[in-house]
Amino acid sequence: KLYNRQNEHLGDAAERSAVMADWLGVARYPSATMTETWQRFIWHQFHDDLTGTSIPRAYEFSWNDELLAVKKFSDVLTHSVSAVADKMETRVAGQPVVVYNNETTPVRAIAQVVLSDNRNYSVADADGHKVVSQIVERNGQRVLLFDADVPATGMSVYGIKASGKSKTATSTSGRTIESSRYKLTVDD
């Protein structure tokens, strides 16, 4: 059921982005790939697969087909969004980042970018207005989080600009941790 739901969302996202890219003339609609992938995915929507009444061996085939569909839909989505983004106006201060929204309503959410260095960053929208952002450590990686507003079934461009070396905790003593920005003291 999990793979089925992922494919429902990815298939829809792949369709929307592929149609957008084709309509804009930046990538041809991958008709054969989409037809084959939808058929592979929909084949497993009959009652035995989704209700859990198949024999155990049947699920190995189901999972294989579902995962192949996830991969194909993801590839189409990535290729189509990249083709559209490549033709967008991305002249912003700093490194341009394009955020895509497949939903049919505008979305305001937290976007994330994995960082490869130890610098601080600021984020601005396409008009140069500063956007709220924060760097966090996640699974040994530094991740830049920022507030993104993206139109329905659309894309927005943001500029990410380095702003110097990251400052780590400058002192820790007893129950106090202090950095260049914050001082945290834990009471008894």
mmCIF file of C-alpha atoms in Angstrom:
data_model
loop_
_atom_site.group_PDB
_atom_site.id
_atom_site.type_symbol
_atom_site.label_atom_id
_atom_site.label_comp_id
_atom_site.label_asym_id
_atom_site.label_seq_id
_atom_site.Cartn_x
_atom_site.Cartn_y
_atom_site.Cartn_z
ATOM 1 C CA LYS A 1 0.000 0.000 0.000
ATOM 2 C CA LEU A 2 2.885 2.358 0.730
ATOM 3 C CA TYR A 3 4.419 1.848 -2.716
ATOM 4 C CA ASN A 4 0.977 2.172 -4.303
ATOM 5 C CA ARG A 5 0.444 5.565 -2.635
ATOM 6 C CA GLN A 6 3.951 6.743 -3.548
ATOM 7 C CA ASN A 7 3.304 5.817 -7.177
ATOM 8 C CA GLU A 8 -0.033 7.620 -7.196
ATOM 9 C CA HIS A 9 1.710 10.827 -6.113
ATOM 10 C CA LEU A 10 4.835 10.365 -8.236
ATOM 11 C CA GLY A 11 2.844 9.380 -11.328
ATOM 12 C CA ASP A 12 0.718 12.516 -11.008
ATOM 13 C CA ALA A 13 3.805 14.685 -10.423
ATOM 14 C CA ALA A 14 5.599 13.097 -13.393
ATOM 15 C CA GLU A 15 2.573 13.664 -15.647
ATOM 16 C CA ARG A 16 2.212 17.320 -14.651
ATOM 17 C CA SER A 17 5.897 18.125 -15.038
ATOM 18 C CA ALA A 18 6.225 16.219 -18.333
ATOM 19 C CA VAL A 19 3.199 18.004 -19.789
ATOM 20 C CA MET A 20 4.596 21.360 -18.599
ATOM 21 C CA ALA A 21 7.989 20.652 -20.186
ATOM 22 C CA ASP A 22 6.374 19.481 -23.445
ATOM 23 C CA TRP A 23 4.016 22.472 -23.590
ATOM 24 C CA LEU A 24 6.938 24.868 -23.066
ATOM 25 C CA GLY A 25 8.909 23.035 -25.765
ATOM 26 C CA VAL A 26 11.873 22.179 -23.531
ATOM 27 C CA ALA A 27 11.432 18.369 -23.405
ATOM 28 C CA ARG A 28 9.264 15.939 -25.340
ATOM 29 C CA TYR A 29 6.533 14.128 -23.451
ATOM 30 C CA PRO A 30 7.899 10.589 -22.758
ATOM 31 C CA SER A 31 4.803 8.766 -23.975
ATOM 32 C CA ALA A 32 6.239 5.246 -24.152
ATOM 33 C CA THR A 33 7.898 5.493 -20.723
ATOM 34 C CA MET A 34 4.794 6.912 -19.052
ATOM 35 C CA THR A 35 2.467 4.339 -20.655
ATOM 36 C CA GLU A 36 4.708 1.418 -19.663
ATOM 37 C CA THR A 37 5.167 2.760 -16.127
ATOM 38 C CA TRP A 38 1.458 3.414 -15.552
ATOM 39 C CA GLN A 39 0.645 -0.091 -16.810
ATOM 40 C CA ARG A 40 3.289 -1.672 -14.564
ATOM 41 C CA PHE A 41 1.911 0.236 -11.561
ATOM 42 C CA ILE A 42 -1.831 -0.103 -12.240
ATOM 43 C CA TRP A 43 -1.481 -3.846 -12.852
ATOM 44 C CA HIS A 44 -1.051 -4.265 -9.080
ATOM 45 C CA GLN A 45 -4.124 -2.298 -8.050
ATOM 46 C CA PHE A 46 -6.429 -5.283 -8.218
ATOM 47 C CA HIS A 47 -7.895 -6.571 -4.951
ATOM 48 C CA ASP A 48 -5.325 -9.265 -4.021
ATOM 49 C CA ASP A 49 -2.272 -6.981 -3.984
ATOM 50 C CA LEU A 50 -3.671 -4.051 -2.043
ATOM 51 C CA THR A 51 -5.772 -6.019 0.440
ATOM 52 C CA GLY A 52 -2.974 -8.415 1.350
ATOM 53 C CA THR A 53 -4.654 -11.637 0.228
ATOM 54 C CA SER A 54 -1.997 -12.783 -2.258
ATOM 55 C CA ILE A 55 0.392 -15.642 -1.588
ATOM 56 C CA PRO A 56 3.769 -14.422 -0.204
ATOM 57 C CA ARG A 57 5.666 -15.088 -3.460
ATOM 58 C CA ALA A 58 3.315 -12.761 -5.365
ATOM 59 C CA TYR A 59 4.404 -9.797 -3.272
ATOM 60 C CA GLU A 60 7.973 -10.123 -4.483
ATOM 61 C CA PHE A 61 6.701 -9.410 -8.008
ATOM 62 C CA SER A 62 4.442 -6.621 -6.762
ATOM 63 C CA TRP A 63 7.201 -4.896 -4.810
ATOM 64 C CA ASN A 64 9.577 -5.189 -7.762
ATOM 65 C CA ASP A 65 7.082 -3.607 -10.163
ATOM 66 C CA GLU A 66 6.102 -0.900 -7.675
ATOM 67 C CA LEU A 67 9.753 0.035 -7.042
ATOM 68 C CA LEU A 68 10.514 0.063 -10.775
ATOM 69 C CA ALA A 69 7.549 2.405 -11.247
ATOM 70 C CA VAL A 70 8.784 4.677 -8.430
ATOM 71 C CA LYS A 71 12.171 4.888 -10.173
ATOM 72 C CA LYS A 72 10.715 5.585 -13.642
ATOM 73 C CA PHE A 73 8.223 8.202 -12.393
ATOM 74 C CA SER A 74 11.028 9.866 -10.403
ATOM 75 C CA ASP A 75 13.277 9.944 -13.472
ATOM 76 C CA VAL A 76 10.558 11.567 -15.610
ATOM 77 C CA LEU A 77 9.802 14.104 -12.867
ATOM 78 C CA THR A 78 13.481 15.001 -12.411
ATOM 79 C CA HIS A 79 14.148 15.287 -16.142
ATOM 80 C CA SER A 80 11.048 17.404 -16.811
ATOM 81 C CA VAL A 81 11.527 19.794 -13.886
ATOM 82 C CA SER A 82 15.221 20.167 -14.778
ATOM 83 C CA ALA A 83 14.356 20.971 -18.405
ATOM 84 C CA VAL A 84 11.895 23.680 -17.359
ATOM 85 C CA ALA A 85 14.224 25.079 -14.685
ATOM 86 C CA ASP A 86 17.045 25.253 -17.241
ATOM 87 C CA LYS A 87 14.994 27.740 -19.286
ATOM 88 C CA MET A 88 13.839 29.856 -16.331
ATOM 89 C CA GLU A 89 15.196 33.274 -15.450
ATOM 90 C CA THR A 90 17.581 32.407 -12.619
ATOM 91 C CA ARG A 91 19.720 35.546 -12.418
ATOM 92 C CA VAL A 92 19.611 36.135 -8.670
ATOM 93 C CA ALA A 93 22.170 37.206 -6.096
ATOM 94 C CA GLY A 94 24.055 34.024 -5.186
ATOM 95 C CA GLN A 95 23.506 30.442 -6.322
ATOM 96 C CA PRO A 96 20.047 29.988 -7.889
ATOM 97 C CA VAL A 97 17.830 27.226 -6.506
ATOM 98 C CA VAL A 98 14.530 26.279 -8.161
ATOM 99 C CA VAL A 99 11.779 24.895 -5.903
ATOM 100 C CA TYR A 100 8.971 22.880 -7.571
ATOM 101 C CA ASN A 101 5.400 22.441 -6.285
ATOM 102 C CA ASN A 102 3.254 19.697 -7.807
ATOM 103 C CA GLU A 103 0.187 20.493 -5.692
ATOM 104 C CA THR A 104 -2.852 22.169 -7.253
ATOM 105 C CA THR A 105 -2.771 24.908 -4.619
ATOM 106 C CA PRO A 106 -0.024 27.376 -3.724
ATOM 107 C CA VAL A 107 2.314 26.022 -1.058
ATOM 108 C CA ARG A 108 4.321 27.762 1.622
ATOM 109 C CA ALA A 109 6.689 25.233 3.144
ATOM 110 C CA ILE A 110 10.223 24.639 4.320
ATOM 111 C CA ALA A 111 12.634 23.835 1.481
ATOM 112 C CA GLN A 112 16.031 22.317 2.138
ATOM 113 C CA VAL A 113 19.446 22.326 0.494
ATOM 114 C CA VAL A 114 22.327 20.090 1.584
ATOM 115 C CA LEU A 115 25.475 22.184 2.066
ATOM 116 C CA SER A 116 28.978 21.013 1.201
ATOM 117 C CA ASP A 117 30.972 23.533 3.237
ATOM 118 C CA ASN A 118 31.080 25.173 6.640
ATOM 119 C CA ARG A 119 29.965 28.706 5.678
ATOM 120 C CA ASN A 120 26.844 30.583 6.691
ATOM 121 C CA TYR A 121 24.255 31.350 4.013
ATOM 122 C CA SER A 122 21.458 33.811 3.443
ATOM 123 C CA VAL A 123 18.479 33.226 1.156
ATOM 124 C CA ALA A 124 16.537 35.727 -0.965
ATOM 125 C CA ASP A 125 13.565 35.335 -3.288
ATOM 126 C CA ALA A 126 13.681 36.239 -7.000
ATOM 127 C CA ASP A 127 12.943 39.897 -6.152
ATOM 128 C CA GLY A 128 15.890 40.062 -3.746
ATOM 129 C CA HIS A 129 13.804 40.053 -0.548
ATOM 130 C CA LYS A 130 15.452 38.185 2.319
ATOM 131 C CA VAL A 131 13.810 34.885 3.252
ATOM 132 C CA VAL A 132 13.877 33.314 6.709
ATOM 133 C CA SER A 133 16.510 30.561 6.781
ATOM 134 C CA GLN A 134 18.406 28.354 9.197
ATOM 135 C CA ILE A 135 21.245 25.838 9.013
ATOM 136 C CA VAL A 136 20.819 22.562 10.899
ATOM 137 C CA GLU A 137 22.915 19.426 11.323
ATOM 138 C CA ARG A 138 21.160 16.279 10.102
ATOM 139 C CA ASN A 139 22.749 12.842 9.904
ATOM 140 C CA GLY A 140 26.231 14.341 9.756
ATOM 141 C CA GLN A 141 25.275 16.828 7.023
ATOM 142 C CA ARG A 142 24.691 20.553 7.159
ATOM 143 C CA VAL A 143 21.280 21.423 5.718
ATOM 144 C CA LEU A 144 20.016 24.903 4.861
ATOM 145 C CA LEU A 145 16.292 25.252 5.569
ATOM 146 C CA PHE A 146 14.347 28.183 4.163
ATOM 147 C CA ASP A 147 10.775 29.379 3.877
ATOM 148 C CA ALA A 148 9.580 28.883 0.271
ATOM 149 C CA ASP A 149 6.425 30.183 -1.399
ATOM 150 C CA VAL A 150 5.648 28.275 -4.596
ATOM 151 C CA PRO A 151 2.613 28.734 -6.863
ATOM 152 C CA ALA A 152 0.234 25.890 -7.712
ATOM 153 C CA THR A 153 1.845 23.404 -10.110
ATOM 154 C CA GLY A 154 4.725 25.810 -10.491
ATOM 155 C CA MET A 155 8.268 26.779 -9.608
ATOM 156 C CA SER A 156 9.975 29.586 -7.699
ATOM 157 C CA VAL A 157 13.579 30.753 -7.850
ATOM 158 C CA TYR A 158 15.613 31.597 -4.753
ATOM 159 C CA GLY A 159 19.165 32.867 -4.401
ATOM 160 C CA ILE A 160 21.478 31.304 -1.831
ATOM 161 C CA LYS A 161 24.478 33.430 -0.953
ATOM 162 C CA ALA A 162 27.450 32.508 1.224
ATOM 163 C CA SER A 163 28.032 34.940 4.065
ATOM 164 C CA GLY A 164 31.290 33.833 5.701
ATOM 165 C CA LYS A 165 32.522 30.992 7.858
ATOM 166 C CA SER A 166 30.146 29.244 10.202
ATOM 167 C CA LYS A 167 30.684 30.039 13.838
ATOM 168 C CA THR A 168 30.576 27.092 16.181
ATOM 169 C CA ALA A 169 30.035 27.150 19.944
ATOM 170 C CA THR A 170 32.663 29.452 21.410
ATOM 171 C CA SER A 171 32.496 28.172 24.950
ATOM 172 C CA THR A 172 30.953 25.448 27.025
ATOM 173 C CA SER A 173 31.247 25.422 30.771
ATOM 174 C CA GLY A 174 29.080 23.700 33.340
ATOM 175 C CA ARG A 175 25.521 24.219 32.246
ATOM 176 C CA THR A 176 26.194 26.981 29.693
ATOM 177 C CA ILE A 177 26.784 26.817 25.945
ATOM 178 C CA GLU A 178 27.516 30.086 24.171
ATOM 179 C CA SER A 179 27.972 30.901 20.489
ATOM 180 C CA SER A 180 28.230 34.153 18.568
ATOM 181 C CA ARG A 181 24.437 34.360 18.510
ATOM 182 C CA TYR A 182 23.042 32.574 21.541
ATOM 183 C CA LYS A 183 23.760 31.795 25.161
ATOM 184 C CA LEU A 184 21.957 28.797 26.638
ATOM 185 C CA THR A 185 22.032 28.060 30.355
ATOM 186 C CA VAL A 186 20.232 25.034 31.765
ATOM 187 C CA ASP A 187 19.019 25.396 35.351
ATOM 188 C CA ASP A 188 19.060 22.734 38.056
#
